[in-house]
Short mmCIF file of C-alpha atoms in Angstrom, two decimals:
data_model
loop_
_atom_site.label_atom_id
_atom_site.label_comp_id
_atom_site.label_asym_id
_atom_site.label_seq_id
_atom_site.Cartn_x
_atom_site.Cartn_y
_atom_site.Cartn_z
CA UNK A 166 -26.71 82.76 86.95
CA UNK A 167 -28.52 80.03 88.79
CA UNK A 168 -28.01 77.65 85.92
CA UNK A 169 -24.28 78.56 85.76
CA UNK A 170 -23.87 77.97 89.49
CA UNK A 171 -25.45 74.56 89.24
CA UNK A 172 -23.10 73.61 86.38
CA UNK A 173 -20.10 74.86 88.35
CA UNK A 174 -21.19 72.97 91.49
CA UNK A 175 -21.75 69.88 89.37
CA UNK A 176 -18.24 70.10 87.91
CA UNK A 177 -16.76 70.55 91.39
CA UNK A 178 -18.65 67.49 92.70
CA UNK A 179 -17.55 65.49 89.64
CA UNK A 180 -13.97 66.53 90.18
CA UNK A 181 -14.09 65.46 93.83
CA UNK A 182 -15.70 62.13 92.88
CA UNK A 183 -13.01 61.55 90.28
CA UNK A 184 -10.27 62.38 92.72
CA UNK A 185 -11.68 59.92 95.28
CA UNK A 186 -12.18 57.22 92.65
CA UNK A 187 -8.78 57.49 91.06
CA UNK A 188 -7.04 57.75 94.45
CA UNK A 189 -8.82 54.59 95.59
CA UNK A 190 -7.96 52.82 92.32
CA UNK A 191 -4.24 53.78 92.38
CA UNK A 192 -3.54 53.31 96.12
CA UNK A 193 -2.47 49.62 95.89
CA UNK A 194 -0.10 50.49 93.03
CA UNK A 195 1.33 53.43 94.93
CA UNK A 196 1.69 51.27 98.04
CA UNK A 197 3.50 48.60 96.06
CA UNK A 198 5.89 51.12 94.47
CA UNK A 199 6.63 52.59 97.90
CA UNK A 200 7.44 49.09 99.23
CA UNK A 201 9.60 48.21 96.23
CA UNK A 202 13.41 48.38 96.38
CA UNK A 203 16.17 48.93 93.84
CA UNK A 204 16.93 45.52 92.27
CA UNK A 205 20.33 43.92 92.81
CA UNK A 206 22.16 42.41 89.86
CA UNK A 207 21.21 38.73 89.36
CA UNK A 208 24.23 36.59 90.04
CA UNK A 209 22.68 33.16 90.74
CA UNK A 210 20.00 32.11 88.19
CA UNK A 211 18.21 29.06 86.94
CA UNK A 212 15.79 26.46 88.26
CA UNK A 213 17.33 25.81 91.70
CA UNK A 214 15.73 22.69 93.20
CA UNK A 215 17.65 22.63 96.46
CA UNK A 216 19.75 24.84 98.72
CA UNK A 217 21.96 22.63 100.88
CA UNK A 218 24.02 22.95 104.06
CA UNK A 219 27.45 21.33 103.84
CA UNK A 220 30.30 21.21 106.31
CA UNK A 221 33.69 20.77 104.62
CA UNK A 222 36.14 18.67 106.63
CA UNK A 223 36.14 18.55 110.37
CA UNK A 224 36.04 22.30 111.01
CA UNK A 225 32.61 23.51 111.97
CA UNK A 226 33.62 26.99 110.78
CA UNK A 227 33.63 25.58 107.23
CA UNK A 228 29.81 25.59 107.01
CA UNK A 229 28.78 26.35 103.47
CA UNK A 230 25.55 26.76 101.43
CA UNK A 231 25.60 24.88 98.15
CA UNK A 232 23.30 24.71 95.14
CA UNK A 233 23.25 24.09 91.42
CA UNK A 234 22.56 27.06 89.19
CA UNK A 235 24.07 28.80 86.15
CA UNK A 236 27.73 27.96 85.90
CA UNK A 237 27.25 24.69 87.77
CA UNK A 238 27.87 24.18 91.46
CA UNK A 239 27.74 27.45 93.46
CA UNK A 240 28.79 27.81 97.10
CA UNK A 241 29.58 30.32 99.80
CA UNK A 242 30.10 30.36 103.58
CA UNK A 243 26.78 30.18 105.43
CA UNK A 244 27.89 33.20 107.48
CA UNK A 245 28.41 35.31 104.36
CA UNK A 246 25.67 37.97 103.97
CA UNK A 247 27.11 39.90 101.06
CA UNK A 248 25.39 40.09 97.66
CA UNK A 249 27.34 38.73 94.75
CA UNK A 250 29.65 36.53 96.83
CA UNK A 251 28.69 33.05 95.53
CA UNK A 252 31.70 31.15 94.24
CA UNK A 253 31.75 28.62 91.40
CA UNK A 254 33.19 25.11 91.90
CA UNK A 255 34.06 23.77 88.47
CA UNK A 256 33.34 20.04 88.76
CA UNK A 257 34.86 19.43 85.31
CA UNK A 258 38.23 19.73 87.05
CA UNK A 259 37.52 16.96 89.54
CA UNK A 260 35.08 14.53 87.75
CA UNK A 261 36.75 12.68 84.85
CA UNK A 262 35.07 13.32 81.46
CA UNK A 263 32.40 15.55 83.02
CA UNK A 264 30.96 18.21 80.76
CA UNK A 265 28.03 20.62 81.21
CA UNK A 266 25.02 19.96 79.04
CA UNK A 267 25.08 21.46 75.52
CA UNK A 268 23.17 20.84 72.30
CA UNK A 269 24.89 20.42 68.94
CA UNK A 270 22.60 21.81 66.27
CA UNK A 271 24.79 20.43 63.51
CA UNK A 272 24.44 16.80 64.62
CA UNK A 273 21.19 17.25 66.62
CA UNK A 274 22.69 15.63 69.62
CA UNK A 275 22.86 16.37 73.38
CA UNK A 276 26.19 16.30 75.12
CA UNK A 277 27.20 16.40 78.78
CA UNK A 278 25.17 16.52 81.97
CA UNK A 279 22.78 18.85 83.77
CA UNK A 280 23.11 19.06 87.57
CA UNK A 281 19.50 18.59 88.59
CA UNK A 282 19.91 18.63 92.36
CA UNK A 283 22.55 18.96 95.02
CA UNK A 284 22.25 17.06 98.32
CA UNK A 285 24.47 16.43 101.37
CA UNK A 286 24.94 13.97 104.17
CA UNK A 287 27.41 14.16 107.06
CA UNK A 288 30.43 13.77 104.82
CA UNK A 289 29.69 14.02 101.11
CA UNK A 290 28.24 16.47 98.65
CA UNK A 291 26.23 14.65 96.00
CA UNK A 292 25.46 15.79 92.47
CA UNK A 293 22.33 14.23 90.98
CA UNK A 294 22.68 14.70 87.19
CA UNK A 295 20.81 13.94 84.04
CA UNK A 296 21.83 13.39 80.42
CA UNK A 297 19.48 14.05 77.51
CA UNK A 298 18.51 12.82 74.04
CA UNK A 299 15.81 13.54 71.48
CA UNK A 300 12.59 11.57 71.92
CA UNK A 301 10.40 9.95 69.26
CA UNK A 302 7.93 12.81 69.87
CA UNK A 303 10.42 15.37 68.70
CA UNK A 304 11.08 16.70 72.24
CA UNK A 305 14.10 16.63 74.57
CA UNK A 306 13.99 13.73 76.97
CA UNK A 307 16.09 12.45 79.86
CA UNK A 308 18.17 9.46 78.72
CA UNK A 309 19.89 8.58 82.05
CA UNK A 310 20.58 9.69 85.62
CA UNK A 311 23.95 9.78 87.43
CA UNK A 312 25.24 10.45 90.94
CA UNK A 313 28.66 11.62 92.01
CA UNK A 314 29.86 11.96 95.61
CA UNK A 315 32.42 14.72 96.26
CA UNK A 316 34.41 15.59 99.36
CA UNK A 317 36.25 18.85 98.62
CA UNK A 318 38.86 20.48 100.84
CA UNK A 319 39.17 24.15 101.66
CA UNK A 320 41.97 26.48 100.61
CA UNK A 321 43.40 29.08 103.00
CA UNK A 322 41.17 31.76 101.47
CA UNK A 323 38.01 29.75 101.99
CA UNK A 324 37.63 28.59 98.39
CA UNK A 325 37.29 24.93 97.49
CA UNK A 326 40.33 23.11 96.14
CA UNK A 327 40.03 21.59 92.70
CA UNK A 328 43.28 19.66 93.20
CA UNK A 329 42.40 18.08 96.55
CA UNK A 330 38.86 16.69 96.19
CA UNK A 331 37.77 13.07 96.77
CA UNK A 332 35.35 11.87 94.02
CA UNK A 333 33.22 8.78 93.84
CA UNK A 334 30.94 7.70 90.96
CA UNK A 335 27.96 6.27 92.88
CA UNK A 336 26.84 2.86 91.66
CA UNK A 337 23.08 2.99 90.98
CA UNK A 338 20.95 -0.15 91.16
CA UNK A 339 19.00 -0.92 87.99
CA UNK A 340 15.70 0.90 87.53
CA UNK A 341 16.25 3.15 90.58
CA UNK A 342 15.22 6.27 88.68
CA UNK A 343 12.42 5.25 86.30
CA UNK A 344 10.62 7.59 83.93
CA UNK A 345 7.50 7.13 81.78
CA UNK A 346 5.48 8.93 79.11
CA UNK A 347 1.93 10.08 79.33
CA UNK A 348 0.36 12.11 76.48
CA UNK A 349 3.86 12.52 74.95
CA UNK A 350 5.21 14.10 78.16
CA UNK A 351 7.95 12.49 80.21
CA UNK A 352 7.36 12.03 83.92
CA UNK A 353 9.57 10.69 86.72
CA UNK A 354 8.50 7.91 89.00
CA UNK A 355 10.96 8.50 91.84
CA UNK A 356 12.10 11.07 94.41
CA UNK A 357 15.48 11.87 95.94
CA UNK A 358 15.27 13.94 99.17
CA UNK A 359 17.19 14.84 102.29
CA UNK A 360 16.77 16.25 105.82
CA UNK A 361 19.15 19.17 105.12
CA UNK A 362 19.29 19.67 108.89
CA UNK A 363 21.36 22.48 110.46
CA UNK A 364 23.23 19.97 112.68
CA UNK A 365 25.67 17.97 110.61
CA UNK A 366 24.95 14.67 112.40
CA UNK A 367 21.29 14.87 111.36
CA UNK A 368 21.84 15.06 107.62
CA UNK A 369 20.39 12.07 105.72
CA UNK A 370 19.54 11.32 102.06
CA UNK A 371 16.88 8.86 100.85
CA UNK A 372 15.58 7.66 97.52
CA UNK A 373 12.08 6.46 96.58
CA UNK A 374 12.06 4.36 93.46
CA UNK A 375 8.60 4.00 91.97
CA UNK A 376 5.39 5.99 92.26
CA UNK A 377 1.75 5.02 92.87
CA UNK A 378 -0.77 5.22 90.01
CA UNK A 379 2.05 4.92 87.35
CA UNK A 380 3.48 2.17 85.34
CA UNK A 381 6.02 1.72 88.17
CA UNK A 382 3.68 1.30 91.21
CA UNK A 383 6.08 -0.98 93.16
CA UNK A 384 7.99 1.25 95.56
CA UNK A 385 11.46 0.57 96.92
CA UNK A 386 13.37 2.81 99.36
CA UNK A 387 17.09 3.36 99.49
CA UNK A 388 19.49 5.40 101.60
CA UNK A 389 22.37 7.30 100.03
CA UNK A 390 25.26 7.45 102.47
CA UNK A 391 29.09 7.30 102.37
CA UNK A 392 28.94 7.42 98.59
CA UNK A 393 26.79 4.30 98.31
CA UNK A 394 23.15 3.46 97.70
CA UNK A 395 21.88 0.77 100.07
CA UNK A 396 18.43 -0.63 100.86
CA UNK A 397 16.49 1.39 103.42
CA UNK A 398 14.01 -1.46 104.03
CA UNK A 399 10.33 -0.86 104.69
CA UNK A 400 9.67 2.77 105.56
CA UNK A 401 6.41 4.18 106.90
CA UNK A 402 5.17 7.79 106.49
CA UNK A 403 3.56 9.42 109.51
CA UNK A 404 1.15 11.59 107.46
CA UNK A 405 -0.91 8.70 106.09
CA UNK A 406 -1.97 5.18 107.05
CA UNK A 407 -3.36 4.30 103.62
CA UNK A 408 -0.75 5.71 101.27
CA UNK A 409 3.00 5.02 101.18
CA UNK A 410 4.82 7.25 98.71
CA UNK A 411 7.45 8.98 100.82
CA UNK A 412 8.82 12.27 99.45
CA UNK A 413 10.46 14.01 102.41
CA UNK A 414 12.18 13.30 105.75
CA UNK A 415 13.27 15.08 108.93
CA UNK A 416 15.39 14.03 111.91
CA UNK A 417 13.79 14.10 115.34
CA UNK A 418 15.38 12.78 118.54
CA UNK A 419 18.05 11.04 116.51
CA UNK A 420 15.65 9.16 114.23
CA UNK A 421 14.29 9.85 110.69
CA UNK A 422 10.57 10.72 110.36
CA UNK A 423 9.15 10.21 106.88
CA UNK A 424 6.29 11.98 105.02
CA UNK A 425 4.37 11.51 101.78
CA UNK A 426 4.40 15.28 101.73
CA UNK A 427 7.18 16.97 99.74
CA UNK A 428 7.42 19.73 102.39
CA UNK A 429 8.49 18.96 105.94
CA UNK A 430 10.93 20.53 108.43
CA UNK A 431 11.65 20.96 112.18
CA UNK A 432 12.63 23.93 114.37
CA UNK A 433 16.14 22.51 114.87
CA UNK A 434 18.94 25.08 114.99
CA UNK A 435 22.74 24.72 114.91
CA UNK A 436 22.79 24.71 118.70
CA UNK A 437 19.46 23.27 119.81
CA UNK A 438 17.56 20.06 118.91
CA UNK A 439 14.14 19.99 117.27
CA UNK A 440 11.10 20.30 119.54
CA UNK A 441 8.48 20.38 116.83
CA UNK A 442 7.91 18.94 113.33
CA UNK A 443 5.97 20.70 110.56
CA UNK A 444 4.68 19.48 107.24
CA UNK A 445 2.42 20.64 104.47
CA UNK A 446 -0.31 18.48 102.94
CA UNK A 447 -1.77 20.21 99.90
CA UNK A 448 -2.97 23.59 101.14
CA UNK A 449 -2.81 22.69 104.87
CA UNK A 450 -0.04 23.09 107.44
CA UNK A 451 0.36 20.57 110.27
CA UNK A 452 2.56 20.56 113.35
CA UNK A 453 3.47 18.00 116.02
CA UNK A 454 3.52 17.97 119.75
CA UNK A 455 6.89 18.13 121.59
CA UNK A 456 7.27 14.37 121.20
CA UNK A 457 7.19 14.65 117.41
CA UNK A 458 3.75 13.03 117.10
CA UNK A 459 0.03 13.79 117.34
CA UNK A 460 0.01 16.15 114.37
CA UNK A 461 -2.65 18.92 114.20
CA UNK A 462 -3.75 21.06 111.28
CA UNK A 463 -3.45 24.72 112.08
CA UNK A 464 -4.08 26.75 108.90
CA UNK A 465 -4.86 26.84 105.20
CA UNK A 466 -1.93 28.36 103.30
CA UNK A 467 -4.14 29.30 100.35
CA UNK A 468 -2.04 27.50 97.74
CA UNK A 469 -0.21 24.12 97.70
CA UNK A 470 2.76 24.01 100.10
CA UNK A 471 6.09 23.16 98.57
CA UNK A 472 8.69 24.12 101.23
CA UNK A 473 8.88 25.14 104.88
CA UNK A 474 11.51 27.06 106.84
CA UNK A 475 11.53 28.20 110.45
CA UNK A 476 12.91 31.27 112.18
CA UNK A 477 12.85 31.97 115.90
CA UNK A 478 9.47 33.76 115.62
CA UNK A 479 7.89 32.78 112.29
CA UNK A 480 7.35 29.88 109.87
CA UNK A 481 7.95 30.70 106.23
CA UNK A 482 5.68 28.74 103.84
CA UNK A 483 6.67 28.41 100.21
CA UNK A 484 3.93 27.52 97.80
CA UNK A 485 3.76 26.44 94.18
CA UNK A 486 2.11 24.46 91.43
CA UNK A 487 1.68 20.74 92.29
CA UNK A 488 -0.29 18.86 89.60
CA UNK A 489 -1.83 16.42 92.08
CA UNK A 490 -3.51 19.20 94.13
CA UNK A 491 -3.83 22.15 91.78
CA UNK A 492 -5.61 22.28 88.44
CA UNK A 493 -4.27 25.72 87.56
CA UNK A 494 -0.81 26.66 86.33
CA UNK A 495 -1.02 30.31 87.38
CA UNK A 496 -1.19 32.19 90.69
CA UNK A 497 -0.65 29.12 92.82
CA UNK A 498 2.68 30.06 94.48
CA UNK A 499 4.23 32.73 96.60
CA UNK A 500 5.93 33.01 99.98
CA UNK A 501 3.69 33.52 103.01
CA UNK A 502 4.20 33.20 106.75
CA UNK A 503 2.68 32.63 110.12
CA UNK A 504 3.84 33.18 113.71
CA UNK A 505 5.75 30.68 115.81
CA UNK A 506 5.18 30.81 119.56
CA UNK A 507 7.14 28.24 121.56
CA UNK A 508 7.24 26.25 118.37
CA UNK A 509 3.48 26.38 117.80
CA UNK A 510 2.36 27.90 114.45
CA UNK A 511 -0.43 30.54 114.32
CA UNK A 512 -3.87 29.74 113.09
CA UNK A 513 -3.74 32.20 110.16
CA UNK A 514 -1.25 33.82 107.78
CA UNK A 515 0.23 37.18 108.74
CA UNK A 516 1.46 40.01 106.57
CA UNK A 517 5.22 40.51 105.96
CA UNK A 518 6.93 43.55 107.37
CA UNK A 519 9.53 43.19 104.59
CA UNK A 520 8.89 43.39 100.84
CA UNK A 521 8.55 39.59 100.47
CA UNK A 522 4.92 39.71 99.29
CA UNK A 523 5.90 42.08 96.48
CA UNK A 524 8.89 40.02 95.25
CA UNK A 525 8.03 36.41 95.98
CA UNK A 526 4.45 36.65 94.73
CA UNK A 527 1.71 34.14 94.09
CA UNK A 528 2.66 34.14 90.38
CA UNK A 529 5.93 32.41 91.23
CA UNK A 530 6.59 28.85 92.38
CA UNK A 531 8.76 28.70 95.48
CA UNK A 532 11.14 25.74 94.83
CA UNK A 533 13.32 25.85 97.97
CA UNK A 534 13.85 27.98 101.03
CA UNK A 535 16.60 28.03 103.72
CA UNK A 536 17.43 29.97 106.84
CA UNK A 537 21.21 30.15 107.36
CA UNK A 538 20.60 31.42 110.90
CA UNK A 539 17.58 29.44 112.15
CA UNK A 540 18.16 30.47 115.80
CA UNK A 541 17.38 34.14 114.98
CA UNK A 542 14.13 36.00 114.42
CA UNK A 543 12.99 36.55 110.86
CA UNK A 544 14.10 40.20 110.90
CA UNK A 545 17.57 39.11 112.08
CA UNK A 546 17.87 36.05 109.81
CA UNK A 547 19.83 35.36 106.66
CA UNK A 548 17.15 33.87 104.33
CA UNK A 549 17.13 32.33 100.88
CA UNK A 550 14.47 31.26 98.40
CA UNK A 551 14.56 30.02 94.80
CA UNK A 552 11.71 30.61 92.41
CA UNK A 553 10.43 29.90 88.90
CA UNK A 554 7.09 30.15 87.19
CA UNK A 555 4.79 28.35 84.78
CA UNK A 556 3.87 30.15 81.58
CA UNK A 557 5.52 32.33 79.00
CA UNK A 558 6.66 35.27 81.14
CA UNK A 559 5.28 37.71 78.59
CA UNK A 560 5.42 41.46 79.14
CA UNK A 561 1.73 41.47 80.02
CA UNK A 562 2.21 38.98 82.91
CA UNK A 563 3.51 39.53 86.42
CA UNK A 564 6.52 37.26 86.05
CA UNK A 565 9.86 37.58 84.31
CA UNK A 566 12.71 35.23 83.33
CA UNK A 567 15.15 37.63 84.97
CA UNK A 568 13.52 36.74 88.29
CA UNK A 569 14.07 32.99 87.97
CA UNK A 570 16.77 31.95 90.38
CA UNK A 571 17.90 32.75 93.90
CA UNK A 572 16.54 35.48 96.20
CA UNK A 573 17.86 36.51 99.56
CA UNK A 574 17.01 38.54 102.64
CA UNK A 575 19.81 40.03 104.75
CA UNK A 576 19.24 41.90 108.06
CA UNK A 577 21.70 44.66 107.07
CA UNK A 578 19.66 45.24 103.89
CA UNK A 579 16.23 44.69 105.37
CA UNK A 580 14.61 43.46 102.18
CA UNK A 581 14.26 40.55 99.76
CA UNK A 582 16.26 41.00 96.52
CA UNK A 583 17.93 39.04 93.79
CA UNK A 584 21.00 37.07 94.76
#
């Protein structure tokens, strides 16, 4: 009997140990499932490189969000917080001879244009487009770049008119958008970027032609305004005294402030001016004093910073793979955040109260973010983020092609979901 009791006791202890072990092992999965939400139907997909603010005409109520995704140019009122409400503006109806990019397998030729990026200034909406051809290496390569400036009008139902839209083909100076090959891969040696400010008067677009440490090391800066590209003269970034390769810009006190960093923003809202500037340099977040100068580093974001967006109480930090600062092509992205107190960021990252960390994970690159209501707290804000990933997206990985595109957070829904 003694032997039997020992065996029974041993089995009970083993069972308890197993229960503790498996519960501990499965808790994170259970927690993630409990924080997951039912997925919305994906309606805006593709590699979305920018999410723009654009005011149509002279009516401030006609404030729209615009981007390029599947089906071309997509837009909706900035105040709209309803899933599935993005409209399509068919630019083929307003730009002569415009066609969306297709590939003819019979003739092995590329036709039409891909809209690579959408940008806005105070008056115009710009489409930065590319055409393609087959390279000598047997790959698809960019053959040329194009810019069109559009000024649509609004119909009575809020849609954009395709019969009343001013169109300009922007004249591009020679060699403004150079590309080059390295190890049979095509790279660009330029950047086109904007302030994308909430206040219409503060929206500016600039172009950097050339890139350091390439076959096009001589850098020239241009401004894109009123449907024209003009010289911007000699520009100086504030985030470096030894390097001049500007890739982003913000407006502060009525003047542009330039950065080598690809990620910069301010705490400007639709009704109040900026009192702080923020930018990311590699993994590190910096912020200015109230004069827009004397930048300080406040935290390490853990991965390279690609985009920044403010709310009234937090700073959202988008991260992603940047070849110059990251050697890995996996687990280098994700959306994280820190506090904002009187415009000053916290010294560390804080956890989300929403499901953002489960949807916009470190396996995904955050391409662009935007707060349509920057004067509100994060919980009360209408937020957007576009994502993609590097890799194959196999069933064994934590990413999926169905997730590539636009995501949104609405206060009424209380979670991040596919847009």
